mmCIF file of C-alpha atoms in Angstrom:
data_model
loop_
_atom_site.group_PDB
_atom_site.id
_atom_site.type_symbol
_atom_site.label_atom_id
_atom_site.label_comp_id
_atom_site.label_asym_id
_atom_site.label_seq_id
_atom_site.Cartn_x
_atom_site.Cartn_y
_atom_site.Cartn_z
ATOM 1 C CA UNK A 90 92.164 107.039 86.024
ATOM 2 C CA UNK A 91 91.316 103.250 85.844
ATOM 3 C CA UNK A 92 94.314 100.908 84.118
ATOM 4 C CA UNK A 93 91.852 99.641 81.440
ATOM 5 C CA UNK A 94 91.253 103.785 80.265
ATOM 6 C CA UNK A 95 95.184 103.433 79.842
ATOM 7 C CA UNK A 96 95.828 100.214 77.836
ATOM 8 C CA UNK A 97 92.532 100.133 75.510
ATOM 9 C CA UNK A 98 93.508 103.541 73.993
ATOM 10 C CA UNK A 99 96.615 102.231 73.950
ATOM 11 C CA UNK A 100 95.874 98.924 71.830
ATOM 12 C CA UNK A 101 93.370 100.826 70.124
ATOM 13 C CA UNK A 102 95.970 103.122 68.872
ATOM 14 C CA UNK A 103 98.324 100.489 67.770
ATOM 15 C CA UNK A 104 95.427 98.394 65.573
ATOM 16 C CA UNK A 105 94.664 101.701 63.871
ATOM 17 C CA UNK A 106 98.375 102.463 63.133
ATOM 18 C CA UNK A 107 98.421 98.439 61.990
ATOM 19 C CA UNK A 108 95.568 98.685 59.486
ATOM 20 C CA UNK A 109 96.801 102.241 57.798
ATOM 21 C CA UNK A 110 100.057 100.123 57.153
ATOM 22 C CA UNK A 111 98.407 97.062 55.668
ATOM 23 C CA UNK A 112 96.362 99.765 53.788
ATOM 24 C CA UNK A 113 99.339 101.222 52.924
ATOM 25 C CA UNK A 114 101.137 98.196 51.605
ATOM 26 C CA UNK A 115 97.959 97.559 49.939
ATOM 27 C CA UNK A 116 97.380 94.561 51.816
ATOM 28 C CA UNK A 117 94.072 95.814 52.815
ATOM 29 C CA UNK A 118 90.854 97.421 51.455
ATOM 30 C CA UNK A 119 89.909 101.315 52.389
ATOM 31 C CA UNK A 120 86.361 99.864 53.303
ATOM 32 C CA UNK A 121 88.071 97.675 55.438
ATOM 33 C CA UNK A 122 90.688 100.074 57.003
ATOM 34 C CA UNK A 123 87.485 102.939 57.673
ATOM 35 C CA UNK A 124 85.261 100.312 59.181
ATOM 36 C CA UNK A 125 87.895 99.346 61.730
ATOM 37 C CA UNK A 126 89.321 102.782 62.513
ATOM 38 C CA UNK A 127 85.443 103.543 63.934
ATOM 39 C CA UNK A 128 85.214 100.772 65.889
ATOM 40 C CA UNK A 129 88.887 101.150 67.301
ATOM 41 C CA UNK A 130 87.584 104.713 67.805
ATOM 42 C CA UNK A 131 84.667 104.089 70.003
ATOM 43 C CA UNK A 132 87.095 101.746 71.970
ATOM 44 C CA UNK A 133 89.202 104.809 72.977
ATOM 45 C CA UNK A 134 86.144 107.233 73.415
ATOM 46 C CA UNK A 135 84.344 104.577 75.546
ATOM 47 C CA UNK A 136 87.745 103.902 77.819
ATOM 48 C CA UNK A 137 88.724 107.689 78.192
ATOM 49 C CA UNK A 138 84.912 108.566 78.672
ATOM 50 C CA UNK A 139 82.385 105.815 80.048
ATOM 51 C CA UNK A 140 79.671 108.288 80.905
ATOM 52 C CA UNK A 141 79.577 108.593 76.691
ATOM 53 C CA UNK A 142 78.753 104.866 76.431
ATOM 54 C CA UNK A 143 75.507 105.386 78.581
ATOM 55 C CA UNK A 144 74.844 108.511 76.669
ATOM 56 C CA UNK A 145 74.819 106.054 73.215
ATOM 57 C CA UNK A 146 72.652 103.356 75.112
ATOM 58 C CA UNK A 147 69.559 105.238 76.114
ATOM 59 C CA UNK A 148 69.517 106.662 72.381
ATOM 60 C CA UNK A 149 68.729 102.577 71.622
ATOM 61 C CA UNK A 150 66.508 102.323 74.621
ATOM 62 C CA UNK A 151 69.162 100.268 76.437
ATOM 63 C CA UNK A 152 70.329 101.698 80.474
ATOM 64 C CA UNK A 153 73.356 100.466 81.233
ATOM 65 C CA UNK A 154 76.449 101.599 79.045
ATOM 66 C CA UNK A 155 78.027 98.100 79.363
ATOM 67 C CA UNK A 156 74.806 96.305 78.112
ATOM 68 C CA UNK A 157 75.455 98.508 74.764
ATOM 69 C CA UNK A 158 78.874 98.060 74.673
ATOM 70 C CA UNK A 159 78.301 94.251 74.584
ATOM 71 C CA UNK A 160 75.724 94.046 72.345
ATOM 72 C CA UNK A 161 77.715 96.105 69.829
ATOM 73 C CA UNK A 162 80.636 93.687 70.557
ATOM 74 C CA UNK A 163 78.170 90.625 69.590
ATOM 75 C CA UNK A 164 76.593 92.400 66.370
ATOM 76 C CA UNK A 165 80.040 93.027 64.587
ATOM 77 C CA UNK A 166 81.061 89.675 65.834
ATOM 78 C CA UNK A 167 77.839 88.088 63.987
ATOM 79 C CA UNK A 168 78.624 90.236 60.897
ATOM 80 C CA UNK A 169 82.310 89.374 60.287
ATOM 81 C CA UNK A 170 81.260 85.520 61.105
ATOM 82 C CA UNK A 171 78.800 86.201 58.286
ATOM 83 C CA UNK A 172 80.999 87.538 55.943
ATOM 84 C CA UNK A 173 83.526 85.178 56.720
ATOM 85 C CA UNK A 174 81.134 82.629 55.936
ATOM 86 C CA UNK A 175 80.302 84.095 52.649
ATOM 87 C CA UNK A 176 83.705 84.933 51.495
ATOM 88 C CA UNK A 177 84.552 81.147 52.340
ATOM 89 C CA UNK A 178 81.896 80.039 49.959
ATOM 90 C CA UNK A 179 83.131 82.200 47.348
ATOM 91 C CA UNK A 180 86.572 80.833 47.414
ATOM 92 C CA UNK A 181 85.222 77.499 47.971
ATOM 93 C CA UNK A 182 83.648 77.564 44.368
ATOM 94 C CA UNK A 183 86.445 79.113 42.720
ATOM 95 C CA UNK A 184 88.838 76.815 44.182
ATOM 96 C CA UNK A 185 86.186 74.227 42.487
ATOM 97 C CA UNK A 186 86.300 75.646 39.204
ATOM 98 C CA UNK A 187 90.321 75.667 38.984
ATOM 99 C CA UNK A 188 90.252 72.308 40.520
ATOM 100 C CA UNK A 189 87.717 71.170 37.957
ATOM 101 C CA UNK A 190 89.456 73.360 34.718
ATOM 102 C CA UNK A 191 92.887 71.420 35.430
ATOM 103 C CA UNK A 192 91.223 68.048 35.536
ATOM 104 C CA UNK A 193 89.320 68.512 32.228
ATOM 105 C CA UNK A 194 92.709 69.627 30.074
ATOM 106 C CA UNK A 195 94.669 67.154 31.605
ATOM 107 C CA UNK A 196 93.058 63.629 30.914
ATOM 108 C CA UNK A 197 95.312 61.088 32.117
ATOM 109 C CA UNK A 198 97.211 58.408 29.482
ATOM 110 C CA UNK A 199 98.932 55.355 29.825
ATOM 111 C CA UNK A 200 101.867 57.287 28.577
ATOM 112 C CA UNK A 201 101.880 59.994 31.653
ATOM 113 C CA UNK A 202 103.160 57.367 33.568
ATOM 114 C CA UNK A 203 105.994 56.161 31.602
ATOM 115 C CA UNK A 204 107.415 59.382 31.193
ATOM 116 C CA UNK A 205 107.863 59.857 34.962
ATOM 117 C CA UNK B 1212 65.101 40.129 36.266
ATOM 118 C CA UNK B 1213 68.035 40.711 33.965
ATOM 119 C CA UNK B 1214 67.740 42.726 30.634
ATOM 120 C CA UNK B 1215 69.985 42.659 27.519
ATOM 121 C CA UNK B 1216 71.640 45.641 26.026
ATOM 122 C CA UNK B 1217 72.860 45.474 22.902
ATOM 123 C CA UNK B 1218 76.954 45.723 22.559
ATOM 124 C CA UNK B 1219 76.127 49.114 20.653
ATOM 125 C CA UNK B 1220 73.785 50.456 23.363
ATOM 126 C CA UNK B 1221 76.704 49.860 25.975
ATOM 127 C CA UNK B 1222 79.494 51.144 23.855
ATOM 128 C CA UNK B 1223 77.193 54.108 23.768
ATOM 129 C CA UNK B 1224 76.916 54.307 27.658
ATOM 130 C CA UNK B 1225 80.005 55.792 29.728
ATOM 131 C CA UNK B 1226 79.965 55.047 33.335
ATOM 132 C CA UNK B 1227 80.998 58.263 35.330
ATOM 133 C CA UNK B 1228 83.474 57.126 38.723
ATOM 134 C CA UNK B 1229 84.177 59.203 40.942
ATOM 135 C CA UNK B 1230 86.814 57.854 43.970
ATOM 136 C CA UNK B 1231 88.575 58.868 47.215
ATOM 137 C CA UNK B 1232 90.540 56.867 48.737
ATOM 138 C CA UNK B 1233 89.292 53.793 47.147
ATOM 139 C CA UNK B 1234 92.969 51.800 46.013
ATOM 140 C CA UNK B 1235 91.461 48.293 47.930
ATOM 141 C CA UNK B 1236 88.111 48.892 46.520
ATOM 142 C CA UNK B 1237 88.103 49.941 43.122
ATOM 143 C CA UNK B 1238 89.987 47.784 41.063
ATOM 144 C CA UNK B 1239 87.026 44.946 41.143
ATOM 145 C CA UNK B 1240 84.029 47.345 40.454
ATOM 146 C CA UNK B 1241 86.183 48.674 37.260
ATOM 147 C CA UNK B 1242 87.127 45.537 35.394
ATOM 148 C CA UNK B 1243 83.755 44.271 36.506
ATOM 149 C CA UNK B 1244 82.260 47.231 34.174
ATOM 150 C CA UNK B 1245 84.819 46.940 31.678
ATOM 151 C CA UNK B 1246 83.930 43.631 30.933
ATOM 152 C CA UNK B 1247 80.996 44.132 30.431
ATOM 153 C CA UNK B 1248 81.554 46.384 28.229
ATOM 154 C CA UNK B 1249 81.006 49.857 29.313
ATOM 155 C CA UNK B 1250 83.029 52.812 28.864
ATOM 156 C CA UNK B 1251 84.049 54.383 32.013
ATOM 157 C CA UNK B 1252 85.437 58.058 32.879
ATOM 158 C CA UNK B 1253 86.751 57.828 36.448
ATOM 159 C CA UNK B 1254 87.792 61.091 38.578
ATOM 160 C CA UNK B 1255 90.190 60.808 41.062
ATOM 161 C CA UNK B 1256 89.249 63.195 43.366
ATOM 162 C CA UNK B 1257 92.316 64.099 45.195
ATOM 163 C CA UNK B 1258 93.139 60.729 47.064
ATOM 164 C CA UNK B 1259 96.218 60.615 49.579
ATOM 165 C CA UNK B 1260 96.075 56.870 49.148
ATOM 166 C CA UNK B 1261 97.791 55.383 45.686
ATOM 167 C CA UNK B 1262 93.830 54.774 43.990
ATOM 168 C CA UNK B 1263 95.324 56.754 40.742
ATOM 169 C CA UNK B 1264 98.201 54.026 40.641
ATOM 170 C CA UNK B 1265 95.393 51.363 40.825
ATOM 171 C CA UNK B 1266 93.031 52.856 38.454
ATOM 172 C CA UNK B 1267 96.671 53.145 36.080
ATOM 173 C CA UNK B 1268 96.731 49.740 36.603
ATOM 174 C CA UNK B 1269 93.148 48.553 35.360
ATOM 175 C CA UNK B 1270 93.536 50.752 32.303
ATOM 176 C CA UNK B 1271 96.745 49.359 31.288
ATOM 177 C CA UNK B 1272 93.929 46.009 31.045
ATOM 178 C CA UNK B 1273 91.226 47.924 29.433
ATOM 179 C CA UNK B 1274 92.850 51.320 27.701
ATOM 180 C CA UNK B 1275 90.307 51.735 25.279
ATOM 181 C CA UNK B 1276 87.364 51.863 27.975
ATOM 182 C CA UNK B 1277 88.845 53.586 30.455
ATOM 183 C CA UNK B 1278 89.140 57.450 31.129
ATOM 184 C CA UNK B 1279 91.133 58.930 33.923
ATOM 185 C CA UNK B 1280 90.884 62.476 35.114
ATOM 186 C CA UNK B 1281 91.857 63.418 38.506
ATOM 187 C CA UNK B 1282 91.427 66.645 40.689
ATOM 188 C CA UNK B 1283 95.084 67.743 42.028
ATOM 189 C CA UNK B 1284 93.068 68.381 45.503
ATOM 190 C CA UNK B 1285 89.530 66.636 47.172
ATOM 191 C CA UNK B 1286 86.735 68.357 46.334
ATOM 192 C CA UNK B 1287 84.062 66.219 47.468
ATOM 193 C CA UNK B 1288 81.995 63.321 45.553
ATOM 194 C CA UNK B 1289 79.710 66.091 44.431
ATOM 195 C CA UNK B 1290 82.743 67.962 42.448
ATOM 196 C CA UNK B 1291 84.439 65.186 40.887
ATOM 197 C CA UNK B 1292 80.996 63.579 39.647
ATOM 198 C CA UNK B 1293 80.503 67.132 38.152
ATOM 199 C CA UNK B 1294 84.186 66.600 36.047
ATOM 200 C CA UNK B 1295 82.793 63.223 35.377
ATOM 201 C CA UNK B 1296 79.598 64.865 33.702
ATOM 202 C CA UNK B 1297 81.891 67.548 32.047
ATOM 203 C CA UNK B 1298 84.311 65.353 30.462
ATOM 204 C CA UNK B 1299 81.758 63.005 29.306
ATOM 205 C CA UNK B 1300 80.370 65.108 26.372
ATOM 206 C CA UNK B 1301 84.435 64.721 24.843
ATOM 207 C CA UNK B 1302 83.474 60.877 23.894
ATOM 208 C CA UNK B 1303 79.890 61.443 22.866
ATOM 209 C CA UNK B 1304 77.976 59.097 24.694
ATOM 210 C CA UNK B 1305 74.068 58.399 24.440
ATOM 211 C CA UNK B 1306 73.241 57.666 28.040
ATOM 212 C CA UNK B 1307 75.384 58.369 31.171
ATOM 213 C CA UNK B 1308 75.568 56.620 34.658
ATOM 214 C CA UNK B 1309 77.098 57.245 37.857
ATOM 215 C CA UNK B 1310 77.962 54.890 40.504
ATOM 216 C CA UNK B 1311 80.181 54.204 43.465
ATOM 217 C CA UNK B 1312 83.362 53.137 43.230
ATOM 218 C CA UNK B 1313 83.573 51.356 46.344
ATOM 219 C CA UNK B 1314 81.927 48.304 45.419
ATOM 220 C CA UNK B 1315 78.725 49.205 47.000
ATOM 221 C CA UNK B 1316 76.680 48.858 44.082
ATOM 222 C CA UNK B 1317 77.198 46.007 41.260
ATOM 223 C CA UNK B 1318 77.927 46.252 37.679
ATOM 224 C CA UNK B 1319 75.464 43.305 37.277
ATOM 225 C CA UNK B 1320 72.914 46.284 37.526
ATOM 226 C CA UNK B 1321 74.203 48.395 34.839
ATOM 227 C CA UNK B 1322 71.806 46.823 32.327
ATOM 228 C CA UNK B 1323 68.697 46.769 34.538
ATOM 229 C CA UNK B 1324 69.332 50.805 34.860
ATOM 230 C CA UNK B 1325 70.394 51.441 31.352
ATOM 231 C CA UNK B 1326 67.363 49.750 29.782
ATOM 232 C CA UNK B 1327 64.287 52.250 30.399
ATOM 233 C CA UNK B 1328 66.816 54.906 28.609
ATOM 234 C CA UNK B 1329 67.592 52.462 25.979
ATOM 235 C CA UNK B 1330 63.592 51.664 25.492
ATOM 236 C CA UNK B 1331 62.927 55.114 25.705
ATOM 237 C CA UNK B 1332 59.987 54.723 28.924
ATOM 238 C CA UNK B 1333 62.452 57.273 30.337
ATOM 239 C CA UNK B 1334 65.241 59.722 30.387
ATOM 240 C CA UNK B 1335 66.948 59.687 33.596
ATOM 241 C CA UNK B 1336 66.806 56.621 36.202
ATOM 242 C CA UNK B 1337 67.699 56.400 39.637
ATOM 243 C CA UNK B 1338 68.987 52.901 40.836
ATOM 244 C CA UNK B 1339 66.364 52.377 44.098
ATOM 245 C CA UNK B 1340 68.406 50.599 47.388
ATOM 246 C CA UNK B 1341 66.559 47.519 49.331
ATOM 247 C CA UNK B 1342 65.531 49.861 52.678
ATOM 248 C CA UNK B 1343 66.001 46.172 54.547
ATOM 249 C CA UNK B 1344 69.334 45.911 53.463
ATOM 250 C CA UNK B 1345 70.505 49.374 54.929
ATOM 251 C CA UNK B 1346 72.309 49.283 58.749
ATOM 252 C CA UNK B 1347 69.331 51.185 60.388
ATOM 253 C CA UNK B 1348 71.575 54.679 60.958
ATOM 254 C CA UNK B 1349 71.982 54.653 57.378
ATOM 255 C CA UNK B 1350 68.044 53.692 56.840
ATOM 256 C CA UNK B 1351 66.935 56.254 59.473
ATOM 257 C CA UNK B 1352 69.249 59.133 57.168
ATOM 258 C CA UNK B 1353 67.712 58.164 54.451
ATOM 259 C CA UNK B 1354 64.228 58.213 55.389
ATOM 260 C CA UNK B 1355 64.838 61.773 56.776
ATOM 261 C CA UNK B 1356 66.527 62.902 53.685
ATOM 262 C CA UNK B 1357 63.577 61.851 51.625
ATOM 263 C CA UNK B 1358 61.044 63.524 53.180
ATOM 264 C CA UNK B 1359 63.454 66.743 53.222
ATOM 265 C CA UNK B 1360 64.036 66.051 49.739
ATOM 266 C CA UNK B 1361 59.945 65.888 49.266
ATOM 267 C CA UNK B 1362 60.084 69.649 50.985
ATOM 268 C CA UNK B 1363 62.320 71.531 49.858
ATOM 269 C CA UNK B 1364 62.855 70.174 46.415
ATOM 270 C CA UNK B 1365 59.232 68.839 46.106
ATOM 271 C CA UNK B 1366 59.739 65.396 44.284
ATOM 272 C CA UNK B 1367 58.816 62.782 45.605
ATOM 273 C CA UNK B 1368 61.160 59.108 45.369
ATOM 274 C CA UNK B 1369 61.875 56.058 47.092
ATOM 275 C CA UNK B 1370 65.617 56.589 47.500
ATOM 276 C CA UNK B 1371 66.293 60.318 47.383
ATOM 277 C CA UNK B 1372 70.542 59.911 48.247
ATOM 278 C CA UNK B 1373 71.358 56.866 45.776
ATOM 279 C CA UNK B 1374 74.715 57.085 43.948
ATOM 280 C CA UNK B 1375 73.666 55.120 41.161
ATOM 281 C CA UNK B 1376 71.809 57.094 38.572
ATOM 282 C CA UNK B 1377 71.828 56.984 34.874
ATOM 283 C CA UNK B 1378 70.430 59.805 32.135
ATOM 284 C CA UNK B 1379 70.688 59.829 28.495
ATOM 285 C CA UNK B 1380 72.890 62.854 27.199
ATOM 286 C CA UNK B 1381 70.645 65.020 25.959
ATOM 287 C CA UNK B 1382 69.229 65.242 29.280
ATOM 288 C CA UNK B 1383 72.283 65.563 31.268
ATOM 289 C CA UNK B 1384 73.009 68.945 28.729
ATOM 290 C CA UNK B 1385 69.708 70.321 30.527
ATOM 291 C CA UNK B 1386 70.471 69.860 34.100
ATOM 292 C CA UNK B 1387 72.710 71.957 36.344
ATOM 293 C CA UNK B 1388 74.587 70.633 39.349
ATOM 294 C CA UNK B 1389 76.451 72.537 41.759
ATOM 295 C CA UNK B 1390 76.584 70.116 44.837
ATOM 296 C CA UNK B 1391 80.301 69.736 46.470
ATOM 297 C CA UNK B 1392 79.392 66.943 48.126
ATOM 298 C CA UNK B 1393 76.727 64.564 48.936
ATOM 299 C CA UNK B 1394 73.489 66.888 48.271
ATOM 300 C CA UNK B 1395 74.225 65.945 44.422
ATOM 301 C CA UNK B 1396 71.972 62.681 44.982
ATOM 302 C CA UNK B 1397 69.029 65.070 45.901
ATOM 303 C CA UNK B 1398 70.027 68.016 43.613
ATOM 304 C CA UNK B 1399 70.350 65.412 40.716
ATOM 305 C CA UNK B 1400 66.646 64.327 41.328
ATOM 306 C CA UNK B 1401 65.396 67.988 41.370
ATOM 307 C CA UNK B 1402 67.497 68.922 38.369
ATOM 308 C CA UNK B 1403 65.188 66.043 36.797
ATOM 309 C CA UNK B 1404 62.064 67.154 38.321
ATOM 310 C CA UNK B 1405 62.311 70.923 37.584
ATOM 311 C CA UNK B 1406 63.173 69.789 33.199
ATOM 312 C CA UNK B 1407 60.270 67.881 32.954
ATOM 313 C CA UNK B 1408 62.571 64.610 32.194
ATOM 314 C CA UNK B 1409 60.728 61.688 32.789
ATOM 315 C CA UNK B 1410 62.210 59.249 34.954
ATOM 316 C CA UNK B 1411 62.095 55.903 36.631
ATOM 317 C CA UNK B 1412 63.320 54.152 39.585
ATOM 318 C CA UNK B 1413 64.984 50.948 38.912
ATOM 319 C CA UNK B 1414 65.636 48.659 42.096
ATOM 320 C CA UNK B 1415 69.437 47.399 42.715
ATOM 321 C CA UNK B 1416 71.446 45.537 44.922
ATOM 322 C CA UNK B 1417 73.425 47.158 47.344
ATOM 323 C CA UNK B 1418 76.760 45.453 48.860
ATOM 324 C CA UNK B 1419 77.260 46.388 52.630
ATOM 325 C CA UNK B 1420 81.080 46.226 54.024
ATOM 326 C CA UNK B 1421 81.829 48.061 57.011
ATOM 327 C CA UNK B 1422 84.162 50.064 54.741
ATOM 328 C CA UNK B 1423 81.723 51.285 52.399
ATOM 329 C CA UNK B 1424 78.842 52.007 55.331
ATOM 330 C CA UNK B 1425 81.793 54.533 56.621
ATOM 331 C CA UNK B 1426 80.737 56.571 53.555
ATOM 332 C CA UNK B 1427 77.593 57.957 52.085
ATOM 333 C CA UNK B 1428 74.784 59.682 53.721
ATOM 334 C CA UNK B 1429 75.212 59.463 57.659
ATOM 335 C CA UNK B 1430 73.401 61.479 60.209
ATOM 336 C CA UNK B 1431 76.006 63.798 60.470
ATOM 337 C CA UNK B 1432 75.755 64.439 56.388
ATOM 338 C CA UNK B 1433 72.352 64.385 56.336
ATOM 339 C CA UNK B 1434 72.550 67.729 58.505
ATOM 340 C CA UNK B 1435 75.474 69.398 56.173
ATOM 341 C CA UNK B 1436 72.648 68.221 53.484
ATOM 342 C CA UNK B 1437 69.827 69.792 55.118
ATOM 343 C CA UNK B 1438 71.736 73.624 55.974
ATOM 344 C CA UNK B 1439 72.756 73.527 51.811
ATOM 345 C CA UNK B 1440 68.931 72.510 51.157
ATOM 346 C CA UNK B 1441 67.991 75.431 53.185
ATOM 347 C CA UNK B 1442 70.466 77.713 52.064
ATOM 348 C CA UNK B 1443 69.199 76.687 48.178
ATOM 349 C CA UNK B 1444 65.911 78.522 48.793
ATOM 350 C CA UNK B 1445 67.485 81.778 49.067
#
């Protein structure tokens, strides 16, 4: 057995067992927690089992089990960027509308600055 | 060619201000406005350097035509000229301007940009810069930013990222703007354009300090322009 079929399950384990505790603290969504319990998943059936990653490539067409494995890697990458990006905006624009909210009810007087 | 508006006309006008950073800058361009008579509601939009202390100051000299609102963090020129346009309907003005605060543009223009609202030829005017006058990085932005401005937003102007813009009210309550930052020049134009307002394009003087050519529309915001154009479309 090759070290990396050792300390990926390993890791894989631990990340799992980290986001059922944020879920459990409710520090994290369900969504969230089931999404990255199947991709930490596939990280333990791919170490333990290699041959299965070749088996999942030539169902997209694709040879080599690595190429998948990579591509995979670079799709979820592009969709958390994404939706990094997007949650980003959304805060950006409420953090705008506070920002803007405080402003308005608090027009500044002559007097503001005696009182400190 | 310099117009006269009547003391009325100007009490009736409220200059919007929004600054960053502007404490060595600012005080100038608004006793210059005051004393001319315009009303002025300035945002503060977040500054690190003391530019609330100095607007204090001017106010203290002109309380009864100066407004002060300021944004606890920066937001962008975009945001705070968006408070400006908020706040403005509290003192019910008939036309509205905004303008740098950094003593790019002159107050000696106000009236020039006012008048077409005040005649009624039109409802919202954009103050048009000298293309000479620009440093050429700032000219070659600009040029870009026009024709991008002609594409995506399909209007078509002679200074598509001025700062100095006037409307009457009634138009202001029908356009929307969302811009953080310095796509509101463009987004203020296609507001315009999509409402049917007429407008006009009024030429001013522009004052060039290395200090204020560290601001405005660069290359490198003409690109953040151009991906917030794109992403508009969708």
């Amino acid at each position: 057995m090759l070290l990396y079929s050792i300390l990926f399950p390993i890791f894989a384990l631990l990340a799992i067992l980290w986001f059922v505790y944020r879920y459990l603290k409710e520090k994290q969504s369900l969504g969230t927690v089931i999404l990255w319990t199947v991709l930490w998943l596939f990280v333990i059936l791919f170490s333990i089992f290699p041959k299965f990653s070749e088996r999942f490539a030539s169902l997209f067409g694709i040879t080599r089990g690595l190429d998948f494995i990579i591509i995979v890697v670079f799709v979820v990458l592009f969709y958390i960027v994404f939706r990094l990006f997007n949650k980003i905006d959304i805060l950006n624009e409420q953090i705008n509308k506070i920002v803007k909210e405080v402003a308005l009810n608090n027009e500044i007087a002559l007097d503001d600055e005696e009182d400190e | 060619m310099s117009v006269e508006i009547s003391n009325e006309d100007k009490r009736a006008t409220y200059v919007v201000l929004p600054a960053y950073n502007e404490a060595t800058r600012i005080q100038p361009v608004i006793e210059e406005i005051a004393q001319k008579g315009y009303n002025m509601v300035i945002v503060n939009d977040g500054s690190s350097d003391n530019t609330l202390e100095v607007i204090m100051e001017s106010k203290k000299k002109y309380p009864n035509n100066i407004h002060i609102f300021s944004l606890m963090i920066n937001r962008g020129v975009g945001v705070a000229t968006q408070t400006g346009f908020d706040a403005v309907f509290r003192f019910n003005p008939k036309y509205v301007v905004s303008m740098d605060s950094d003593g790019q543009h002159s107050a000696d223009d106000l009236d020039n940009v006012i008048e077409p609202l005040v005649s009624g030829k039109a409802q919202a005017v954009i103050g048009v810069r000298p293309l000479k006058d620009m440093p050429f990085s700032r000219r070659f932005a600009n040029s870009v930013m026009n024709i991008l401005t002609r594409i995506f937003y399909r209007v078509d102007v002679s200074d598509s990222q001025t700062g100095f813009r006037a409307i009457t009210v009634d138009a202001l309550k029908k356009i929307e703007i969302n811009a953080r930052g310095y796509l509101i020049s463009s987004e203020f134009i296609r507001e315009v354009n999509d409402n049917n307002i007429p407008f006009a394009e009024v030429p001013i003087k522009t004052i060039y300090t290395p200090e204020t050519q560290a601001k405005g529309t660069n290359v490198k915001e003409a690109i953040k322009i151009l991906i917030q154009m794109i992403k508009h479309q969708f």
